[in-house]
JSON list of C-alpha atoms in Angstrom, two decimals:
[
{"chain": "A", "resi": 42, "resn": "MET", "atom": "CA", "xyz": [92.80, 71.32, 85.21]},
{"chain": "A", "resi": 43, "resn": "PRO", "atom": "CA", "xyz": [96.50, 71.97, 84.57]},
{"chain": "A", "resi": 44, "resn": "TRP", "atom": "CA", "xyz": [98.45, 75.09, 85.20]},
{"chain": "A", "resi": 45, "resn": "TYR", "atom": "CA", "xyz": [100.28, 77.30, 82.64]},
{"chain": "A", "resi": 46, "resn": "ALA", "atom": "CA", "xyz": [102.67, 80.13, 82.89]},
{"chain": "A", "resi": 47, "resn": "LEU", "atom": "CA", "xyz": [101.89, 83.15, 80.89]},
{"chain": "A", "resi": 48, "resn": "PHE", "atom": "CA", "xyz": [104.98, 85.28, 79.95]},
{"chain": "A", "resi": 49, "resn": "ILE", "atom": "CA", "xyz": [104.05, 89.05, 79.64]},
{"chain": "A", "resi": 50, "resn": "GLU", "atom": "CA", "xyz": [105.53, 92.63, 79.70]},
{"chain": "A", "resi": 51, "resn": "ASN", "atom": "CA", "xyz": [107.33, 93.19, 83.27]},
{"chain": "A", "resi": 52, "resn": "GLY", "atom": "CA", "xyz": [105.43, 95.42, 85.33]},
{"chain": "A", "resi": 53, "resn": "LYS", "atom": "CA", "xyz": [102.16, 94.90, 83.58]},
{"chain": "A", "resi": 54, "resn": "GLU", "atom": "CA", "xyz": [101.06, 91.71, 85.62]},
{"chain": "A", "resi": 55, "resn": "GLU", "atom": "CA", "xyz": [98.05, 93.67, 87.32]},
{"chain": "A", "resi": 56, "resn": "ILE", "atom": "CA", "xyz": [96.87, 95.06, 83.94]},
{"chain": "A", "resi": 57, "resn": "VAL", "atom": "CA", "xyz": [97.01, 91.60, 82.39]},
{"chain": "A", "resi": 58, "resn": "GLN", "atom": "CA", "xyz": [95.16, 90.00, 85.20]},
{"chain": "A", "resi": 59, "resn": "ARG", "atom": "CA", "xyz": [92.27, 92.50, 85.08]},
{"chain": "A", "resi": 60, "resn": "PHE", "atom": "CA", "xyz": [91.93, 91.65, 81.32]},
{"chain": "A", "resi": 61, "resn": "ILE", "atom": "CA", "xyz": [91.88, 87.91, 82.03]},
{"chain": "A", "resi": 62, "resn": "ARG", "atom": "CA", "xyz": [89.32, 88.26, 84.83]},
{"chain": "A", "resi": 63, "resn": "MET", "atom": "CA", "xyz": [87.29, 90.69, 82.31]},
{"chain": "A", "resi": 64, "resn": "TYR", "atom": "CA", "xyz": [87.31, 87.93, 79.41]},
{"chain": "A", "resi": 65, "resn": "PHE", "atom": "CA", "xyz": [87.25, 84.81, 81.45]},
{"chain": "A", "resi": 66, "resn": "THR", "atom": "CA", "xyz": [84.89, 83.57, 84.37]},
{"chain": "A", "resi": 67, "resn": "GLU", "atom": "CA", "xyz": [86.42, 81.67, 87.30]},
{"chain": "A", "resi": 68, "resn": "SER", "atom": "CA", "xyz": [85.02, 78.41, 86.23]},
{"chain": "A", "resi": 69, "resn": "SER", "atom": "CA", "xyz": [86.71, 78.69, 82.99]},
{"chain": "A", "resi": 70, "resn": "LEU", "atom": "CA", "xyz": [90.30, 79.99, 83.93]},
{"chain": "A", "resi": 71, "resn": "ILE", "atom": "CA", "xyz": [91.63, 80.98, 87.32]},
{"chain": "A", "resi": 72, "resn": "SER", "atom": "CA", "xyz": [94.71, 83.40, 87.32]},
{"chain": "A", "resi": 73, "resn": "ILE", "atom": "CA", "xyz": [97.09, 84.22, 90.20]},
{"chain": "A", "resi": 74, "resn": "VAL", "atom": "CA", "xyz": [100.08, 86.78, 90.17]},
{"chain": "A", "resi": 75, "resn": "PRO", "atom": "CA", "xyz": [101.89, 85.38, 93.58]},
{"chain": "A", "resi": 76, "resn": "ARG", "atom": "CA", "xyz": [103.81, 87.89, 95.62]},
{"chain": "A", "resi": 77, "resn": "ARG", "atom": "CA", "xyz": [105.82, 88.07, 98.56]},
{"chain": "A", "resi": 78, "resn": "LYS", "atom": "CA", "xyz": [106.07, 90.51, 101.48]},
{"chain": "A", "resi": 79, "resn": "ILE", "atom": "CA", "xyz": [109.46, 91.54, 102.34]},
{"chain": "A", "resi": 80, "resn": "PRO", "atom": "CA", "xyz": [111.00, 94.02, 104.74]},
{"chain": "A", "resi": 81, "resn": "GLU", "atom": "CA", "xyz": [112.58, 96.95, 103.34]},
{"chain": "A", "resi": 82, "resn": "LYS", "atom": "CA", "xyz": [114.35, 100.29, 104.53]},
{"chain": "A", "resi": 83, "resn": "LYS", "atom": "CA", "xyz": [112.82, 103.19, 103.01]},
{"chain": "A", "resi": 84, "resn": "GLU", "atom": "CA", "xyz": [113.94, 106.56, 104.30]},
{"chain": "A", "resi": 85, "resn": "GLY", "atom": "CA", "xyz": [115.72, 105.03, 107.36]},
{"chain": "A", "resi": 86, "resn": "ILE", "atom": "CA", "xyz": [112.30, 103.27, 108.29]},
{"chain": "A", "resi": 87, "resn": "MET", "atom": "CA", "xyz": [111.59, 99.54, 107.93]},
{"chain": "A", "resi": 88, "resn": "VAL", "atom": "CA", "xyz": [108.41, 99.01, 105.86]},
{"chain": "A", "resi": 89, "resn": "ASN", "atom": "CA", "xyz": [106.61, 95.93, 104.59]},
{"chain": "A", "resi": 90, "resn": "SER", "atom": "CA", "xyz": [106.88, 95.74, 100.65]},
{"chain": "A", "resi": 91, "resn": "LEU", "atom": "CA", "xyz": [105.04, 93.40, 98.24]},
{"chain": "A", "resi": 92, "resn": "ARG", "atom": "CA", "xyz": [107.16, 92.18, 95.40]},
{"chain": "A", "resi": 93, "resn": "LEU", "atom": "CA", "xyz": [106.03, 89.77, 92.68]},
{"chain": "A", "resi": 94, "resn": "LEU", "atom": "CA", "xyz": [107.36, 86.37, 93.16]},
{"chain": "A", "resi": 95, "resn": "PHE", "atom": "CA", "xyz": [108.04, 85.59, 89.42]},
{"chain": "A", "resi": 96, "resn": "PRO", "atom": "CA", "xyz": [108.06, 89.21, 87.67]},
{"chain": "A", "resi": 97, "resn": "GLY", "atom": "CA", "xyz": [106.65, 89.00, 83.99]},
{"chain": "A", "resi": 98, "resn": "TYR", "atom": "CA", "xyz": [104.54, 85.83, 84.66]},
{"chain": "A", "resi": 99, "resn": "ILE", "atom": "CA", "xyz": [100.81, 85.22, 85.38]},
{"chain": "A", "resi": 100, "resn": "LEU", "atom": "CA", "xyz": [99.90, 81.60, 86.40]},
{"chain": "A", "resi": 101, "resn": "ILE", "atom": "CA", "xyz": [96.55, 80.32, 85.16]},
{"chain": "A", "resi": 102, "resn": "LYS", "atom": "CA", "xyz": [94.32, 77.30, 85.74]},
{"chain": "A", "resi": 103, "resn": "THR", "atom": "CA", "xyz": [92.52, 76.13, 82.88]},
{"chain": "A", "resi": 104, "resn": "ASP", "atom": "CA", "xyz": [91.56, 73.44, 80.42]},
{"chain": "A", "resi": 105, "resn": "MET", "atom": "CA", "xyz": [93.20, 75.07, 77.42]},
{"chain": "A", "resi": 106, "resn": "THR", "atom": "CA", "xyz": [91.01, 75.26, 74.25]},
{"chain": "A", "resi": 107, "resn": "GLU", "atom": "CA", "xyz": [91.51, 76.97, 70.95]},
{"chain": "A", "resi": 108, "resn": "GLU", "atom": "CA", "xyz": [89.02, 79.69, 72.10]},
{"chain": "A", "resi": 109, "resn": "ILE", "atom": "CA", "xyz": [90.93, 80.28, 75.45]},
{"chain": "A", "resi": 110, "resn": "TYR", "atom": "CA", "xyz": [94.36, 80.30, 73.61]},
{"chain": "A", "resi": 111, "resn": "TYR", "atom": "CA", "xyz": [93.28, 82.70, 70.86]},
{"chain": "A", "resi": 112, "resn": "THR", "atom": "CA", "xyz": [91.54, 85.07, 73.40]},
{"chain": "A", "resi": 113, "resn": "LEU", "atom": "CA", "xyz": [94.63, 85.15, 75.58]},
{"chain": "A", "resi": 114, "resn": "ASN", "atom": "CA", "xyz": [96.65, 86.24, 72.41]},
{"chain": "A", "resi": 115, "resn": "LYS", "atom": "CA", "xyz": [94.44, 89.21, 72.07]},
{"chain": "A", "resi": 116, "resn": "ILE", "atom": "CA", "xyz": [95.22, 90.51, 75.60]},
{"chain": "A", "resi": 117, "resn": "PRO", "atom": "CA", "xyz": [97.56, 93.55, 75.52]},
{"chain": "A", "resi": 118, "resn": "TYR", "atom": "CA", "xyz": [101.15, 93.03, 77.20]},
{"chain": "A", "resi": 119, "resn": "PHE", "atom": "CA", "xyz": [100.58, 89.23, 76.75]},
{"chain": "A", "resi": 120, "resn": "TYR", "atom": "CA", "xyz": [103.65, 87.60, 74.89]},
{"chain": "A", "resi": 121, "resn": "LYS", "atom": "CA", "xyz": [103.18, 83.80, 75.01]},
{"chain": "A", "resi": 122, "resn": "ILE", "atom": "CA", "xyz": [102.41, 80.80, 76.94]},
{"chain": "A", "resi": 123, "resn": "VAL", "atom": "CA", "xyz": [105.42, 79.36, 78.54]},
{"chain": "A", "resi": 124, "resn": "SER", "atom": "CA", "xyz": [106.32, 76.12, 76.61]},
{"chain": "A", "resi": 125, "resn": "GLN", "atom": "CA", "xyz": [109.13, 74.11, 75.69]},
{"chain": "A", "resi": 126, "resn": "GLY", "atom": "CA", "xyz": [107.15, 72.76, 72.58]},
{"chain": "A", "resi": 127, "resn": "CYS", "atom": "CA", "xyz": [105.40, 74.26, 69.84]},
{"chain": "A", "resi": 128, "resn": "HIS", "atom": "CA", "xyz": [102.35, 76.33, 70.64]},
{"chain": "A", "resi": 129, "resn": "TYR", "atom": "CA", "xyz": [99.68, 75.24, 68.31]},
{"chain": "A", "resi": 130, "resn": "SER", "atom": "CA", "xyz": [99.47, 72.92, 65.15]},
{"chain": "A", "resi": 131, "resn": "LYS", "atom": "CA", "xyz": [96.24, 72.34, 63.45]},
{"chain": "A", "resi": 132, "resn": "LYS", "atom": "CA", "xyz": [97.21, 68.83, 62.46]},
{"chain": "A", "resi": 133, "resn": "GLU", "atom": "CA", "xyz": [98.37, 67.99, 66.03]},
{"chain": "A", "resi": 134, "resn": "GLY", "atom": "CA", "xyz": [96.41, 70.40, 68.30]},
{"chain": "A", "resi": 135, "resn": "PHE", "atom": "CA", "xyz": [97.68, 72.05, 71.36]},
{"chain": "A", "resi": 136, "resn": "HIS", "atom": "CA", "xyz": [101.39, 71.10, 72.86]},
{"chain": "A", "resi": 137, "resn": "LEU", "atom": "CA", "xyz": [101.75, 73.46, 75.92]},
{"chain": "A", "resi": 138, "resn": "SER", "atom": "CA", "xyz": [103.88, 72.73, 78.59]},
{"chain": "A", "resi": 139, "resn": "THR", "atom": "CA", "xyz": [102.17, 72.74, 81.91]},
{"chain": "A", "resi": 140, "resn": "ILE", "atom": "CA", "xyz": [103.44, 73.62, 85.42]},
{"chain": "A", "resi": 141, "resn": "SER", "atom": "CA", "xyz": [104.30, 70.41, 87.30]},
{"chain": "A", "resi": 142, "resn": "ASP", "atom": "CA", "xyz": [101.89, 69.52, 90.29]},
{"chain": "A", "resi": 143, "resn": "ALA", "atom": "CA", "xyz": [105.14, 69.57, 92.74]},
{"chain": "A", "resi": 144, "resn": "GLU", "atom": "CA", "xyz": [106.10, 73.05, 91.37]},
{"chain": "A", "resi": 145, "resn": "ILE", "atom": "CA", "xyz": [102.51, 74.48, 91.76]},
{"chain": "A", "resi": 146, "resn": "ASP", "atom": "CA", "xyz": [101.56, 72.55, 94.86]},
{"chain": "A", "resi": 147, "resn": "LEU", "atom": "CA", "xyz": [104.57, 74.38, 96.71]},
{"chain": "A", "resi": 148, "resn": "ILE", "atom": "CA", "xyz": [103.69, 77.83, 95.45]},
{"chain": "A", "resi": 149, "resn": "GLN", "atom": "CA", "xyz": [100.05, 77.21, 96.79]},
{"chain": "A", "resi": 150, "resn": "GLN", "atom": "CA", "xyz": [101.21, 76.05, 100.02]},
{"chain": "A", "resi": 151, "resn": "LEU", "atom": "CA", "xyz": [103.30, 79.27, 100.41]},
{"chain": "A", "resi": 152, "resn": "ILE", "atom": "CA", "xyz": [100.52, 81.83, 99.19]},
{"chain": "A", "resi": 153, "resn": "ASN", "atom": "CA", "xyz": [97.70, 82.84, 101.19]},
{"chain": "A", "resi": 154, "resn": "GLU", "atom": "CA", "xyz": [94.19, 83.72, 99.86]},
{"chain": "A", "resi": 155, "resn": "ASN", "atom": "CA", "xyz": [95.48, 87.31, 98.87]},
{"chain": "A", "resi": 156, "resn": "GLU", "atom": "CA", "xyz": [98.35, 85.37, 96.67]},
{"chain": "A", "resi": 157, "resn": "VAL", "atom": "CA", "xyz": [101.01, 86.75, 98.95]},
{"chain": "A", "resi": 158, "resn": "ILE", "atom": "CA", "xyz": [103.78, 84.85, 100.86]},
{"chain": "A", "resi": 159, "resn": "ASP", "atom": "CA", "xyz": [103.43, 86.20, 104.38]},
{"chain": "A", "resi": 160, "resn": "TYR", "atom": "CA", "xyz": [106.41, 86.39, 106.95]},
{"chain": "A", "resi": 161, "resn": "SER", "atom": "CA", "xyz": [107.28, 83.19, 108.72]},
{"chain": "A", "resi": 162, "resn": "GLN", "atom": "CA", "xyz": [108.75, 82.86, 112.43]},
{"chain": "A", "resi": 163, "resn": "ILE", "atom": "CA", "xyz": [111.96, 81.39, 112.28]},
{"chain": "A", "resi": 164, "resn": "TYR", "atom": "CA", "xyz": [114.25, 80.42, 115.04]},
{"chain": "A", "resi": 165, "resn": "VAL", "atom": "CA", "xyz": [118.02, 80.12, 114.18]},
{"chain": "A", "resi": 166, "resn": "GLU", "atom": "CA", "xyz": [120.57, 78.48, 116.17]},
{"chain": "A", "resi": 167, "resn": "GLY", "atom": "CA", "xyz": [123.96, 78.08, 114.92]},
{"chain": "A", "resi": 168, "resn": "SER", "atom": "CA", "xyz": [123.48, 76.52, 111.32]},
{"chain": "A", "resi": 169, "resn": "LYS", "atom": "CA", "xyz": [119.92, 74.95, 112.18]},
{"chain": "A", "resi": 170, "resn": "VAL", "atom": "CA", "xyz": [116.74, 76.83, 111.06]},
{"chain": "A", "resi": 171, "resn": "THR", "atom": "CA", "xyz": [113.48, 75.95, 112.87]},
{"chain": "A", "resi": 172, "resn": "VAL", "atom": "CA", "xyz": [110.36, 77.38, 111.23]},
{"chain": "A", "resi": 173, "resn": "GLN", "atom": "CA", "xyz": [107.76, 78.03, 114.12]},
{"chain": "A", "resi": 174, "resn": "SER", "atom": "CA", "xyz": [104.93, 79.13, 112.11]},
{"chain": "A", "resi": 175, "resn": "GLY", "atom": "CA", "xyz": [104.06, 80.70, 108.63]},
{"chain": "A", "resi": 176, "resn": "PRO", "atom": "CA", "xyz": [104.21, 79.52, 105.08]},
{"chain": "A", "resi": 177, "resn": "LEU", "atom": "CA", "xyz": [107.50, 78.01, 105.52]},
{"chain": "A", "resi": 178, "resn": "THR", "atom": "CA", "xyz": [106.31, 75.80, 108.18]},
{"chain": "A", "resi": 179, "resn": "GLY", "atom": "CA", "xyz": [107.68, 72.31, 107.24]},
{"chain": "A", "resi": 180, "resn": "LEU", "atom": "CA", "xyz": [109.78, 73.70, 104.50]},
{"chain": "A", "resi": 181, "resn": "GLU", "atom": "CA", "xyz": [113.23, 74.05, 106.22]},
{"chain": "A", "resi": 182, "resn": "ALA", "atom": "CA", "xyz": [114.63, 71.97, 103.19]},
{"chain": "A", "resi": 183, "resn": "ILE", "atom": "CA", "xyz": [114.07, 74.91, 100.75]},
{"chain": "A", "resi": 184, "resn": "ILE", "atom": "CA", "xyz": [115.71, 77.55, 102.74]},
{"chain": "A", "resi": 185, "resn": "LYS", "atom": "CA", "xyz": [119.18, 78.30, 101.39]},
{"chain": "A", "resi": 186, "resn": "LYS", "atom": "CA", "xyz": [120.21, 81.17, 103.52]},
{"chain": "A", "resi": 187, "resn": "ILE", "atom": "CA", "xyz": [119.02, 83.60, 106.24]},
{"chain": "A", "resi": 188, "resn": "ASP", "atom": "CA", "xyz": [119.81, 87.17, 106.48]},
{"chain": "A", "resi": 189, "resn": "LYS", "atom": "CA", "xyz": [119.39, 88.26, 110.06]},
{"chain": "A", "resi": 190, "resn": "HIS", "atom": "CA", "xyz": [119.98, 91.93, 109.45]},
{"chain": "A", "resi": 191, "resn": "LYS", "atom": "CA", "xyz": [117.39, 92.26, 106.57]},
{"chain": "A", "resi": 192, "resn": "LYS", "atom": "CA", "xyz": [114.91, 89.82, 108.15]},
{"chain": "A", "resi": 193, "resn": "ARG", "atom": "CA", "xyz": [114.68, 87.89, 104.89]},
{"chain": "A", "resi": 194, "resn": "ALA", "atom": "CA", "xyz": [115.32, 84.17, 103.76]},
{"chain": "A", "resi": 195, "resn": "LYS", "atom": "CA", "xyz": [116.52, 82.94, 100.45]},
{"chain": "A", "resi": 196, "resn": "ILE", "atom": "CA", "xyz": [114.24, 80.19, 99.36]},
{"chain": "A", "resi": 197, "resn": "ARG", "atom": "CA", "xyz": [114.88, 77.65, 96.44]},
{"chain": "A", "resi": 198, "resn": "LEU", "atom": "CA", "xyz": [111.68, 77.22, 94.13]},
{"chain": "A", "resi": 199, "resn": "ASN", "atom": "CA", "xyz": [111.28, 75.32, 90.99]},
{"chain": "A", "resi": 200, "resn": "PHE", "atom": "CA", "xyz": [109.45, 77.04, 88.26]},
{"chain": "A", "resi": 201, "resn": "MET", "atom": "CA", "xyz": [108.87, 75.55, 84.86]},
{"chain": "A", "resi": 202, "resn": "LYS", "atom": "CA", "xyz": [111.61, 73.15, 85.24]},
{"chain": "A", "resi": 203, "resn": "SER", "atom": "CA", "xyz": [114.22, 75.71, 86.41]},
{"chain": "A", "resi": 204, "resn": "GLU", "atom": "CA", "xyz": [115.62, 76.39, 89.85]},
{"chain": "A", "resi": 205, "resn": "ARG", "atom": "CA", "xyz": [115.00, 80.20, 91.20]},
{"chain": "A", "resi": 206, "resn": "THR", "atom": "CA", "xyz": [115.98, 81.63, 94.48]},
{"chain": "A", "resi": 207, "resn": "VAL", "atom": "CA", "xyz": [113.77, 84.08, 95.89]},
{"chain": "A", "resi": 208, "resn": "ASP", "atom": "CA", "xyz": [113.83, 86.37, 99.07]},
{"chain": "A", "resi": 209, "resn": "VAL", "atom": "CA", "xyz": [111.01, 86.12, 101.51]},
{"chain": "A", "resi": 210, "resn": "GLY", "atom": "CA", "xyz": [110.49, 88.13, 104.78]},
{"chain": "A", "resi": 211, "resn": "ILE", "atom": "CA", "xyz": [110.84, 86.37, 107.99]},
{"chain": "A", "resi": 212, "resn": "GLU", "atom": "CA", "xyz": [110.59, 87.40, 111.69]},
{"chain": "A", "resi": 213, "resn": "ILE", "atom": "CA", "xyz": [113.40, 86.13, 113.75]},
{"chain": "A", "resi": 214, "resn": "ILE", "atom": "CA", "xyz": [112.34, 84.71, 117.23]},
{"chain": "A", "resi": 215, "resn": "SER", "atom": "CA", "xyz": [115.06, 85.31, 119.74]},
{"chain": "A", "resi": 216, "resn": "ASN", "atom": "CA", "xyz": [113.86, 82.56, 122.08]},
{"chain": "A", "resi": 217, "resn": "ASN", "atom": "CA", "xyz": [114.31, 78.67, 121.46]},
{"chain": "A", "resi": 218, "resn": "PRO", "atom": "CA", "xyz": [110.78, 77.39, 120.83]},
{"chain": "A", "resi": 219, "resn": "ARG", "atom": "CA", "xyz": [111.61, 74.16, 122.70]},
{"chain": "A", "resi": 220, "resn": "PHE", "atom": "CA", "xyz": [112.36, 76.14, 126.07]},
{"chain": "A", "resi": 221, "resn": "THR", "atom": "CA", "xyz": [109.26, 78.59, 126.13]}
]
């Protein structure tokens, strides 16, 4: 089944996902709202916060039919299915853009079973970054920048054929993993 991106009102992702799960079974439609765990300072104390990976979007996996399409359009706060072509034509049927396999595979590799990108343990030596464990393991190439002070990494993700830069939480390892 292909993956699609739903464009919804920002801040209403949880509500829309509840409606989706109310209207559809998991065998007909799977929905995810990917999040990322990041460290933030609140009142001088470092806390773990969950932030949306793509605010205003829900990702769904389904074999799109007219019935699914029109049911989605009835959900409050739902705007549209993200697409570069026309949405529907009785003459030609559905023409909706799907999320490419490479894009969705990377997102699925990063998130855990709770749809969250957890912290990765990272060792930094000069300008060389080595990921020791976590969701970024083997994905050093998508890391654009490390902020040691904020304990965050800026990573490059492609989503619906456009490049986005997203902050994810990291743990900095002080010892070189080759010598421990």
